[in-house]
């Protein structure tokens, strides 16, 4: 192939995929979407921008910026958004559901194995090692995000303030995120140089080419992407009852004290405050699930994240594990495994139904967000706060993984959880240190580190107790 031929192939207009062709690609992405949001977004970029040219670089990044503004898993919402652009509501549903379902099925199976065989010594020893690996993974995620988010002293100050508010004051997670966004919004007016451009806004160097979606816009084939008040009302009329109707029905039939009603109400609330993804919200969920509702023990939340790390799909699937255990323990006369399965399914429903609502309702207005510097500044500040949130999560994990005893110390308005130093588990500390070296120094993949730590956990627990 000559250089001219190669260049011509590179610039040739891509063919518009059929819904069946797109479905096969969305299934492939759903099956291979390991590695958390960073890996999932990279996979979609490779498949949709680089290889198939279904969407241009600039429009892909703009869509990602919009999804970063939303609560919930940004990678799943990005898939829904692009699927909706190309094939309307059917395309969005297929793309979003196929991003979730493979991982949800795996997580359901892992949850069953967890409750049936958790007390088997071998399995228990494996989870001991997995917890140490998860701690290293969370630390690595925080460092990775901090490099992108903390570009100046203002961002560092926001991250520190978020960490202190959560760790020392036990401030509600939604309040921390709201305050960070407000600081960014106001900071744009007072010091625009400190709050300009964040997250994924570096688009100036993006290569220029027209993808399928861009060409469809030019041909006038995307009328469904034009803002319409009537259409917005129809979306609300359909998706709000789909999302909240089951919760209201459970409340009416079972009352507010029933575990299924609590699951529906709690995770519906989470669906509107989960800015920053699974890592950022997990500390808040863990606090409520462990301390408020008594659904899980502290170590079980870490186990759940370890399971979610091994499955395709969004890491927020750890909430499915939480809902499964909550209903399994509070089954109310049902078979515990049936109750747990229903609890996990209910958690999935109220977690992901609003993700489709946000996209189908807001996507037609996404072009209005182009160049809105105030919103970009708010996103920049929220991303900085997420670094502090993840630091708090890493500390929370570290305390419960490395120490056998952790207790709150109340001094006036301050109430940090501090470890009993004599309860340090040297085996967990060793595994966590080795996992961090493997991830940070040798850049090993997440799956090999998890597998190695699980195997090492068996050796340490059985032979070096």
CSV table of C-alpha atoms in Angstrom, one decimal:
chain,number,residue,atom,x,y,z
A,1,UNK,CA,0.0,0.0,0.0
A,2,UNK,CA,1.5,3.4,-1.0
A,3,UNK,CA,1.6,6.4,1.3
A,4,UNK,CA,-1.1,8.1,-0.8
A,5,UNK,CA,-3.4,5.0,-0.6
A,6,UNK,CA,-2.8,4.7,3.2
A,7,UNK,CA,-3.6,8.4,3.7
A,8,UNK,CA,-6.7,8.1,1.5
A,9,UNK,CA,-7.9,5.1,3.6
A,10,UNK,CA,-7.3,7.0,6.8
A,11,UNK,CA,-9.4,10.0,5.6
A,12,UNK,CA,-12.2,8.0,3.9
A,13,UNK,CA,-15.6,8.6,5.3
A,14,UNK,CA,-16.6,5.7,7.7
A,15,UNK,CA,-19.7,3.7,7.0
A,16,UNK,CA,-22.7,4.2,9.2
A,17,UNK,CA,-23.1,0.9,11.3
A,18,UNK,CA,-26.4,-0.9,11.5
A,19,UNK,CA,-27.9,-1.4,14.9
A,20,UNK,CA,-26.9,-5.1,14.7
A,21,UNK,CA,-23.3,-4.2,13.9
A,22,UNK,CA,-23.2,-1.7,16.8
A,23,UNK,CA,-24.7,-4.3,19.1
A,24,UNK,CA,-21.9,-6.6,18.5
A,25,UNK,CA,-19.3,-3.9,19.2
A,26,UNK,CA,-21.1,-2.9,22.4
A,27,UNK,CA,-21.1,-6.5,23.5
A,28,UNK,CA,-17.4,-6.7,22.9
A,29,UNK,CA,-16.8,-3.6,24.9
A,30,UNK,CA,-19.0,-4.9,27.7
A,31,UNK,CA,-17.1,-8.2,27.9
A,32,UNK,CA,-13.6,-6.5,27.8
A,33,UNK,CA,-14.3,-3.5,30.0
A,34,UNK,CA,-11.9,-4.3,32.8
A,35,UNK,CA,-9.6,-1.9,34.6
A,36,UNK,CA,-12.0,0.7,36.0
A,37,UNK,CA,-13.2,3.9,34.3
A,38,UNK,CA,-9.8,4.8,32.9
A,39,UNK,CA,-9.3,1.5,31.2
A,40,UNK,CA,-13.0,1.4,30.0
A,41,UNK,CA,-12.8,4.9,28.5
A,42,UNK,CA,-9.5,4.0,26.8
A,43,UNK,CA,-11.1,0.9,25.4
A,44,UNK,CA,-14.0,2.8,24.0
A,45,UNK,CA,-11.7,5.4,22.5
A,46,UNK,CA,-9.7,2.7,20.8
A,47,UNK,CA,-12.8,0.9,19.4
A,48,UNK,CA,-15.0,3.9,18.5
A,49,UNK,CA,-12.6,6.7,17.7
A,50,UNK,CA,-9.3,5.1,16.5
A,51,UNK,CA,-10.4,1.9,14.8
A,52,UNK,CA,-14.1,2.4,13.7
A,53,UNK,CA,-14.2,6.2,13.5
A,54,UNK,CA,-17.8,6.2,14.7
A,55,UNK,CA,-17.2,9.5,16.6
A,56,UNK,CA,-14.6,12.2,16.2
A,57,UNK,CA,-12.0,13.0,18.8
A,58,UNK,CA,-13.4,16.3,19.9
A,59,UNK,CA,-17.0,15.2,20.1
A,60,UNK,CA,-15.9,12.1,22.1
A,61,UNK,CA,-14.0,14.3,24.6
A,62,UNK,CA,-16.9,16.7,24.8
A,63,UNK,CA,-19.3,13.9,25.5
A,64,UNK,CA,-16.9,12.6,28.2
A,65,UNK,CA,-16.8,16.0,29.8
A,66,UNK,CA,-20.6,16.0,30.0
A,67,UNK,CA,-20.7,12.5,31.5
A,68,UNK,CA,-18.1,13.7,34.1
A,69,UNK,CA,-20.6,16.3,35.2
A,70,UNK,CA,-23.2,13.6,36.0
A,71,UNK,CA,-23.5,11.3,39.0
A,72,UNK,CA,-22.9,7.6,38.3
A,73,UNK,CA,-20.4,5.7,36.2
A,74,UNK,CA,-19.1,8.0,33.5
A,75,UNK,CA,-17.9,5.2,31.2
A,76,UNK,CA,-21.3,3.5,31.1
A,77,UNK,CA,-23.0,6.8,30.5
A,78,UNK,CA,-20.6,7.6,27.7
A,79,UNK,CA,-21.4,4.4,26.0
A,80,UNK,CA,-25.1,5.1,26.4
A,81,UNK,CA,-24.7,8.6,25.1
A,82,UNK,CA,-22.8,7.5,21.9
A,83,UNK,CA,-25.2,4.6,21.3
A,84,UNK,CA,-28.1,7.0,21.7
A,85,UNK,CA,-26.6,9.4,19.2
A,86,UNK,CA,-26.2,6.8,16.5
A,87,UNK,CA,-29.4,4.7,17.0
A,88,UNK,CA,-31.7,6.7,19.2
A,89,UNK,CA,-33.2,5.3,22.4
A,90,UNK,CA,-32.8,1.7,21.3
A,91,UNK,CA,-29.1,2.3,20.6
A,92,UNK,CA,-28.6,3.9,24.0
A,93,UNK,CA,-30.3,1.1,25.9
A,94,UNK,CA,-28.3,-1.6,24.1
A,95,UNK,CA,-25.0,0.2,24.6
A,96,UNK,CA,-25.7,1.0,28.3
A,97,UNK,CA,-27.2,-2.4,29.2
A,98,UNK,CA,-24.4,-4.4,27.5
A,99,UNK,CA,-21.9,-2.4,29.4
A,100,UNK,CA,-23.5,-3.5,32.7
A,101,UNK,CA,-24.9,-7.0,32.1
A,102,UNK,CA,-21.8,-9.1,31.7
A,103,UNK,CA,-20.3,-7.8,34.9
A,104,UNK,CA,-23.6,-7.9,36.8
A,105,UNK,CA,-24.0,-11.6,35.9
A,106,UNK,CA,-20.4,-12.3,37.1
A,107,UNK,CA,-20.9,-10.3,40.3
A,108,UNK,CA,-24.1,-12.2,41.0
A,109,UNK,CA,-22.3,-15.5,40.7
A,110,UNK,CA,-19.4,-14.3,42.9
A,111,UNK,CA,-21.8,-13.0,45.5
A,112,UNK,CA,-23.4,-16.5,45.7
A,113,UNK,CA,-20.0,-18.1,46.1
A,114,UNK,CA,-19.0,-15.5,48.7
A,115,UNK,CA,-21.9,-16.2,51.0
A,116,UNK,CA,-21.8,-20.0,50.5
A,117,UNK,CA,-18.1,-20.5,50.9
A,118,UNK,CA,-16.8,-17.4,52.7
A,119,UNK,CA,-16.1,-19.4,55.9
A,120,UNK,CA,-14.1,-22.0,54.1
A,121,UNK,CA,-10.5,-21.4,55.3
A,122,UNK,CA,-9.0,-21.5,51.8
A,123,UNK,CA,-11.5,-18.9,50.5
A,124,UNK,CA,-11.0,-16.8,53.6
A,125,UNK,CA,-7.3,-16.8,53.1
A,126,UNK,CA,-7.6,-15.7,49.5
A,127,UNK,CA,-9.8,-12.8,50.5
A,128,UNK,CA,-7.2,-11.8,53.0
A,129,UNK,CA,-4.7,-11.3,50.2
A,130,UNK,CA,-7.3,-9.7,47.9
A,131,UNK,CA,-7.9,-7.0,50.5
A,132,UNK,CA,-4.3,-6.0,50.5
A,133,UNK,CA,-4.3,-5.8,46.7
A,134,UNK,CA,-7.4,-3.6,46.8
A,135,UNK,CA,-5.8,-1.2,49.1
A,136,UNK,CA,-2.9,-0.8,46.7
A,137,UNK,CA,-5.2,-0.4,43.8
A,138,UNK,CA,-7.1,2.4,45.5
A,139,UNK,CA,-3.9,4.2,46.4
A,140,UNK,CA,-2.7,3.9,42.8
A,141,UNK,CA,-6.0,5.3,41.5
A,142,UNK,CA,-5.7,8.3,43.9
A,143,UNK,CA,-2.2,9.0,42.7
A,144,UNK,CA,-3.2,8.7,39.0
A,145,UNK,CA,-6.2,11.1,39.4
A,146,UNK,CA,-4.2,13.5,41.5
A,147,UNK,CA,-1.6,14.0,38.8
A,148,UNK,CA,-4.3,15.1,36.4
A,149,UNK,CA,-6.4,17.1,38.9
A,150,UNK,CA,-4.0,18.9,41.2
A,151,UNK,CA,-2.5,21.4,38.8
A,152,UNK,CA,-2.1,24.3,41.2
A,153,UNK,CA,-2.3,25.2,44.9
A,154,UNK,CA,-6.0,26.0,44.7
A,155,UNK,CA,-6.7,22.4,43.6
A,156,UNK,CA,-4.4,21.0,46.3
A,157,UNK,CA,-6.2,23.1,48.9
A,158,UNK,CA,-9.6,21.8,47.7
A,159,UNK,CA,-8.4,18.2,47.9
A,160,UNK,CA,-7.0,18.6,51.4
A,161,UNK,CA,-10.1,20.3,52.6
A,162,UNK,CA,-12.3,17.5,51.2
A,163,UNK,CA,-10.1,14.9,53.0
A,164,UNK,CA,-10.2,16.7,56.3
A,165,UNK,CA,-13.9,17.3,56.1
A,166,UNK,CA,-14.5,13.6,55.6
A,167,UNK,CA,-11.9,12.1,57.9
A,168,UNK,CA,-12.1,14.5,60.8
A,169,UNK,CA,-15.6,15.9,60.7
A,170,UNK,CA,-17.4,13.0,59.1
A,171,UNK,CA,-19.0,15.5,56.7
A,172,UNK,CA,-21.7,14.0,54.3
A,173,UNK,CA,-20.2,13.1,51.0
A,174,UNK,CA,-22.8,14.9,48.9
A,175,UNK,CA,-22.1,18.1,50.9
A,176,UNK,CA,-18.4,17.9,50.2
A,177,UNK,CA,-19.1,17.5,46.4
A,178,UNK,CA,-21.6,20.3,46.4
A,179,UNK,CA,-19.2,22.7,48.2
A,180,UNK,CA,-16.4,21.8,45.8
A,181,UNK,CA,-18.5,22.5,42.8
A,182,UNK,CA,-19.7,25.8,44.3
A,183,UNK,CA,-16.1,26.9,45.0
A,184,UNK,CA,-15.2,26.1,41.4
A,185,UNK,CA,-18.2,28.0,40.1
A,186,UNK,CA,-17.4,31.1,42.2
A,187,UNK,CA,-13.7,30.7,41.7
A,188,UNK,CA,-14.2,31.1,37.9
A,189,UNK,CA,-15.4,34.6,38.6
A,190,UNK,CA,-12.8,35.6,41.1
A,191,UNK,CA,-9.7,33.8,39.8
A,192,UNK,CA,-10.4,32.2,36.4
A,193,UNK,CA,-6.7,31.4,35.9
A,194,UNK,CA,-6.8,28.9,38.8
A,195,UNK,CA,-10.1,27.2,37.9
A,196,UNK,CA,-9.9,27.1,34.1
A,197,UNK,CA,-10.1,23.8,32.3
A,198,UNK,CA,-10.1,20.5,34.1
A,199,UNK,CA,-10.6,16.9,33.8
A,200,UNK,CA,-10.6,15.9,30.2
A,201,UNK,CA,-10.7,19.4,28.6
A,202,UNK,CA,-7.4,19.2,26.8
A,203,UNK,CA,-8.8,19.1,23.3
A,204,UNK,CA,-6.7,21.6,21.4
A,205,UNK,CA,-4.3,19.0,20.2
A,206,UNK,CA,-7.0,16.5,19.2
A,207,UNK,CA,-6.7,15.3,15.6
A,208,UNK,CA,-9.3,16.6,13.2
A,209,UNK,CA,-11.5,14.0,11.5
A,210,UNK,CA,-15.2,13.5,11.0
A,211,UNK,CA,-16.7,10.4,12.5
A,212,UNK,CA,-20.0,8.7,11.7
A,213,UNK,CA,-21.8,10.8,14.3
A,214,UNK,CA,-20.3,14.1,12.9
A,215,UNK,CA,-21.3,13.2,9.4
A,216,UNK,CA,-24.8,12.3,10.5
A,217,UNK,CA,-25.1,15.7,12.1
A,218,UNK,CA,-24.1,17.3,8.8
A,219,UNK,CA,-26.7,15.3,6.9
A,220,UNK,CA,-29.4,16.3,9.3
A,221,UNK,CA,-30.0,12.7,10.4
A,222,UNK,CA,-29.9,13.4,14.2
A,223,UNK,CA,-33.2,15.3,14.7
A,224,UNK,CA,-33.6,13.4,18.0
A,225,UNK,CA,-30.5,15.2,19.3
A,226,UNK,CA,-32.1,18.6,19.0
A,227,UNK,CA,-33.4,20.0,22.4
A,228,UNK,CA,-37.1,19.9,22.8
A,229,UNK,CA,-39.2,20.7,25.9
A,230,UNK,CA,-41.9,18.3,24.8
A,231,UNK,CA,-39.4,15.5,24.4
A,232,UNK,CA,-37.8,16.2,27.7
A,233,UNK,CA,-41.2,16.0,29.5
A,234,UNK,CA,-41.8,12.6,27.8
A,235,UNK,CA,-38.5,11.3,29.0
A,236,UNK,CA,-39.3,12.4,32.5
A,237,UNK,CA,-42.7,10.9,32.3
A,238,UNK,CA,-41.3,7.5,31.3
A,239,UNK,CA,-38.0,7.2,33.3
A,240,UNK,CA,-38.9,8.7,36.6
A,241,UNK,CA,-41.7,6.2,37.2
A,242,UNK,CA,-39.4,3.4,35.9
A,243,UNK,CA,-36.7,4.4,38.4
A,244,UNK,CA,-38.7,5.4,41.5
A,245,UNK,CA,-41.9,3.4,40.9
A,246,UNK,CA,-40.6,0.1,42.4
A,247,UNK,CA,-39.2,2.0,45.4
A,248,UNK,CA,-42.6,3.6,46.1
A,249,UNK,CA,-44.4,0.3,45.6
A,250,UNK,CA,-42.0,-1.4,48.1
A,251,UNK,CA,-42.6,1.4,50.6
A,252,UNK,CA,-46.4,1.0,50.3
A,253,UNK,CA,-46.4,-2.8,50.5
A,254,UNK,CA,-43.6,-3.5,53.0
A,255,UNK,CA,-43.1,-0.3,55.0
A,256,UNK,CA,-40.0,1.8,55.5
A,257,UNK,CA,-38.3,-0.6,57.9
A,258,UNK,CA,-38.1,-3.5,55.4
A,259,UNK,CA,-34.7,-4.3,54.0
A,260,UNK,CA,-35.9,-4.1,50.4
A,261,UNK,CA,-37.4,-0.7,51.0
A,262,UNK,CA,-34.2,0.5,52.6
A,263,UNK,CA,-32.1,-0.8,49.7
A,264,UNK,CA,-34.3,0.9,47.2
A,265,UNK,CA,-34.3,4.2,49.0
A,266,UNK,CA,-30.7,4.2,49.9
A,267,UNK,CA,-29.2,3.3,46.5
A,268,UNK,CA,-31.7,5.7,44.8
A,269,UNK,CA,-30.1,8.4,46.9
A,270,UNK,CA,-26.7,7.2,45.9
A,271,UNK,CA,-27.6,7.4,42.3
A,272,UNK,CA,-27.9,11.2,42.5
A,273,UNK,CA,-24.7,11.8,44.5
A,274,UNK,CA,-22.2,9.3,43.1
A,275,UNK,CA,-19.9,12.0,41.6
A,276,UNK,CA,-16.4,10.7,41.1
A,277,UNK,CA,-17.2,7.0,40.5
A,278,UNK,CA,-17.0,4.0,42.7
A,279,UNK,CA,-13.8,4.9,44.5
A,280,UNK,CA,-15.1,8.2,45.6
A,281,UNK,CA,-18.5,7.1,46.8
A,282,UNK,CA,-17.4,3.8,48.4
A,283,UNK,CA,-16.4,5.4,51.7
A,284,UNK,CA,-19.8,7.0,52.1
A,285,UNK,CA,-21.6,3.7,51.2
A,286,UNK,CA,-19.4,1.7,53.5
A,287,UNK,CA,-20.1,4.0,56.4
A,288,UNK,CA,-23.9,3.8,55.9
A,289,UNK,CA,-23.9,0.0,55.1
A,290,UNK,CA,-21.7,-0.9,58.0
A,291,UNK,CA,-22.5,1.7,60.7
A,292,UNK,CA,-26.0,2.9,60.0
A,293,UNK,CA,-27.8,-0.2,58.6
A,294,UNK,CA,-25.5,-3.0,59.8
A,295,UNK,CA,-25.7,-4.8,56.4
A,296,UNK,CA,-22.0,-5.6,56.2
A,297,UNK,CA,-18.9,-5.8,58.3
A,298,UNK,CA,-16.0,-3.4,57.4
A,299,UNK,CA,-13.9,-6.1,55.8
A,300,UNK,CA,-16.7,-7.2,53.6
A,301,UNK,CA,-16.9,-3.9,51.9
A,302,UNK,CA,-13.3,-4.3,50.9
A,303,UNK,CA,-14.0,-7.8,49.7
A,304,UNK,CA,-16.8,-6.5,47.5
A,305,UNK,CA,-14.5,-4.0,45.8
A,306,UNK,CA,-12.0,-6.8,45.3
A,307,UNK,CA,-14.7,-8.8,43.5
A,308,UNK,CA,-15.8,-5.8,41.4
A,309,UNK,CA,-12.2,-5.3,40.4
A,310,UNK,CA,-12.1,-8.8,38.8
A,311,UNK,CA,-15.3,-8.3,36.7
A,312,UNK,CA,-16.0,-6.4,33.5
A,313,UNK,CA,-18.2,-3.4,33.7
A,314,UNK,CA,-18.3,-0.4,36.0
A,315,UNK,CA,-16.7,-0.7,39.5
A,316,UNK,CA,-20.0,0.7,40.9
A,317,UNK,CA,-21.2,-2.9,40.6
A,318,UNK,CA,-19.8,-3.3,44.1
A,319,UNK,CA,-23.1,-1.8,45.2
A,320,UNK,CA,-24.8,-4.9,43.8
A,321,UNK,CA,-22.7,-7.0,46.2
A,322,UNK,CA,-23.7,-4.7,49.0
A,323,UNK,CA,-27.4,-5.0,48.2
A,324,UNK,CA,-27.0,-8.8,47.9
A,325,UNK,CA,-25.6,-9.2,51.4
A,326,UNK,CA,-28.1,-6.8,52.9
A,327,UNK,CA,-31.1,-8.8,51.6
A,328,UNK,CA,-29.3,-12.1,52.3
A,329,UNK,CA,-29.0,-11.2,55.9
A,330,UNK,CA,-32.4,-9.5,56.3
A,331,UNK,CA,-34.4,-11.9,54.1
A,332,UNK,CA,-37.6,-11.7,56.1
A,333,UNK,CA,-38.6,-15.3,55.6
A,334,UNK,CA,-37.6,-15.7,52.0
A,335,UNK,CA,-34.9,-18.2,51.0
A,336,UNK,CA,-31.7,-16.2,51.8
A,337,UNK,CA,-30.2,-16.8,48.3
A,338,UNK,CA,-33.4,-15.7,46.6
A,339,UNK,CA,-33.6,-12.7,48.8
A,340,UNK,CA,-30.0,-11.8,48.2
A,341,UNK,CA,-30.5,-12.2,44.4
A,342,UNK,CA,-33.5,-9.9,44.5
A,343,UNK,CA,-31.6,-7.4,46.7
A,344,UNK,CA,-28.8,-7.3,44.2
A,345,UNK,CA,-31.2,-6.9,41.3
A,346,UNK,CA,-33.1,-4.1,43.0
A,347,UNK,CA,-29.8,-2.4,43.7
A,348,UNK,CA,-28.8,-2.6,40.0
A,349,UNK,CA,-32.2,-1.2,39.0
A,350,UNK,CA,-32.1,1.9,41.2
A,351,UNK,CA,-28.4,2.5,40.5
A,352,UNK,CA,-28.5,2.3,36.7
A,353,UNK,CA,-32.0,3.4,35.7
A,354,UNK,CA,-31.2,7.1,36.5
A,355,UNK,CA,-28.0,6.8,34.4
A,356,UNK,CA,-30.3,6.3,31.3
A,357,UNK,CA,-32.5,9.2,32.5
A,358,UNK,CA,-29.5,11.6,32.8
A,359,UNK,CA,-28.4,10.8,29.2
A,360,UNK,CA,-31.8,10.7,27.5
A,361,UNK,CA,-32.9,13.9,29.2
A,362,UNK,CA,-29.7,15.9,29.0
A,363,UNK,CA,-27.9,14.7,25.9
A,364,UNK,CA,-29.9,17.0,23.5
A,365,UNK,CA,-28.6,20.0,25.6
A,366,UNK,CA,-25.0,18.9,25.6
A,367,UNK,CA,-24.0,21.2,22.8
A,368,UNK,CA,-25.1,24.1,25.0
A,369,UNK,CA,-22.4,23.1,27.4
A,370,UNK,CA,-19.6,23.7,24.9
A,371,UNK,CA,-17.3,26.5,26.0
A,372,UNK,CA,-19.2,27.0,29.3
A,373,UNK,CA,-16.3,28.0,31.4
A,374,UNK,CA,-18.2,28.2,34.7
A,375,UNK,CA,-19.3,24.6,34.4
A,376,UNK,CA,-15.8,23.6,33.5
A,377,UNK,CA,-14.5,25.3,36.6
A,378,UNK,CA,-17.0,23.6,38.8
A,379,UNK,CA,-15.9,20.2,37.3
A,380,UNK,CA,-12.3,21.1,37.9
A,381,UNK,CA,-12.9,21.7,41.6
A,382,UNK,CA,-15.1,18.6,41.9
A,383,UNK,CA,-12.3,16.5,40.4
A,384,UNK,CA,-9.8,18.0,42.9
A,385,UNK,CA,-12.2,17.2,45.8
A,386,UNK,CA,-12.5,13.6,44.5
A,387,UNK,CA,-8.7,13.2,45.1
A,388,UNK,CA,-9.4,14.0,48.8
A,389,UNK,CA,-12.3,11.7,48.8
A,390,UNK,CA,-10.2,8.8,47.5
A,391,UNK,CA,-7.4,9.6,50.0
A,392,UNK,CA,-10.0,9.2,52.7
A,393,UNK,CA,-11.2,6.0,51.2
A,394,UNK,CA,-7.6,4.7,51.0
A,395,UNK,CA,-7.1,5.6,54.7
A,396,UNK,CA,-10.3,3.9,55.7
A,397,UNK,CA,-9.4,0.8,53.8
A,398,UNK,CA,-5.8,0.9,55.2
A,399,UNK,CA,-7.0,1.1,58.8
A,400,UNK,CA,-9.4,-1.9,58.4
A,401,UNK,CA,-7.0,-4.0,56.3
A,402,UNK,CA,-3.8,-3.4,58.3
A,403,UNK,CA,-5.1,-3.2,61.8
A,404,UNK,CA,-7.4,-5.7,63.6
A,405,UNK,CA,-8.8,-3.0,65.9
A,406,UNK,CA,-9.9,0.5,64.9
A,407,UNK,CA,-11.8,2.9,67.2
A,408,UNK,CA,-13.2,6.4,66.9
A,409,UNK,CA,-11.6,9.2,69.0
A,410,UNK,CA,-14.0,12.1,69.7
A,411,UNK,CA,-12.5,15.5,70.4
A,412,UNK,CA,-15.1,18.2,70.2
A,413,UNK,CA,-16.4,18.3,66.6
A,414,UNK,CA,-13.6,16.0,65.5
A,415,UNK,CA,-14.3,12.2,65.3
A,416,UNK,CA,-11.5,10.4,63.4
A,417,UNK,CA,-11.2,6.7,63.4
A,418,UNK,CA,-7.7,5.7,64.7
A,419,UNK,CA,-6.0,2.3,64.9
A,420,UNK,CA,-4.8,0.4,67.9
A,421,UNK,CA,-1.2,0.2,66.9
A,422,UNK,CA,-0.6,-3.1,68.8
A,423,UNK,CA,-3.2,-4.7,66.5
A,424,UNK,CA,-1.1,-4.2,63.3
A,425,UNK,CA,-1.2,-7.3,61.1
A,426,UNK,CA,2.3,-7.6,59.6
A,427,UNK,CA,1.1,-10.1,57.0
A,428,UNK,CA,-1.4,-7.6,55.6
A,429,UNK,CA,1.1,-4.8,55.7
A,430,UNK,CA,3.7,-6.9,53.8
A,431,UNK,CA,1.2,-7.8,51.1
A,432,UNK,CA,0.0,-4.3,50.7
A,433,UNK,CA,3.5,-3.0,50.4
A,434,UNK,CA,4.4,-5.6,47.8
A,435,UNK,CA,1.2,-4.9,45.8
A,436,UNK,CA,2.0,-1.2,45.8
A,437,UNK,CA,5.5,-1.9,44.5
A,438,UNK,CA,4.1,-4.1,41.8
A,439,UNK,CA,1.6,-1.5,40.7
A,440,UNK,CA,3.6,1.7,41.1
A,441,UNK,CA,7.2,0.6,40.4
A,442,UNK,CA,6.9,-2.3,38.0
A,443,UNK,CA,3.5,-1.2,36.4
A,444,UNK,CA,2.1,-4.7,36.6
A,445,UNK,CA,-1.6,-5.2,35.6
A,446,UNK,CA,-4.4,-5.2,38.1
A,447,UNK,CA,-5.4,-8.8,37.5
A,448,UNK,CA,-2.0,-10.3,38.0
A,449,UNK,CA,-1.6,-8.3,41.2
A,450,UNK,CA,-4.9,-9.5,42.5
A,451,UNK,CA,-4.2,-13.1,41.6
A,452,UNK,CA,-0.7,-13.0,43.2
A,453,UNK,CA,-2.0,-11.4,46.4
A,454,UNK,CA,-4.8,-14.0,46.7
A,455,UNK,CA,-2.2,-16.8,46.4
A,456,UNK,CA,0.2,-15.1,48.8
A,457,UNK,CA,-2.7,-14.7,51.2
A,458,UNK,CA,-3.3,-18.4,51.3
A,459,UNK,CA,0.4,-19.0,52.1
A,460,UNK,CA,0.6,-16.4,54.8
A,461,UNK,CA,-2.6,-17.3,56.5
A,462,UNK,CA,-2.1,-21.1,56.5
A,463,UNK,CA,1.6,-21.2,57.3
A,464,UNK,CA,2.5,-17.9,59.0
A,465,UNK,CA,-0.4,-17.2,61.3
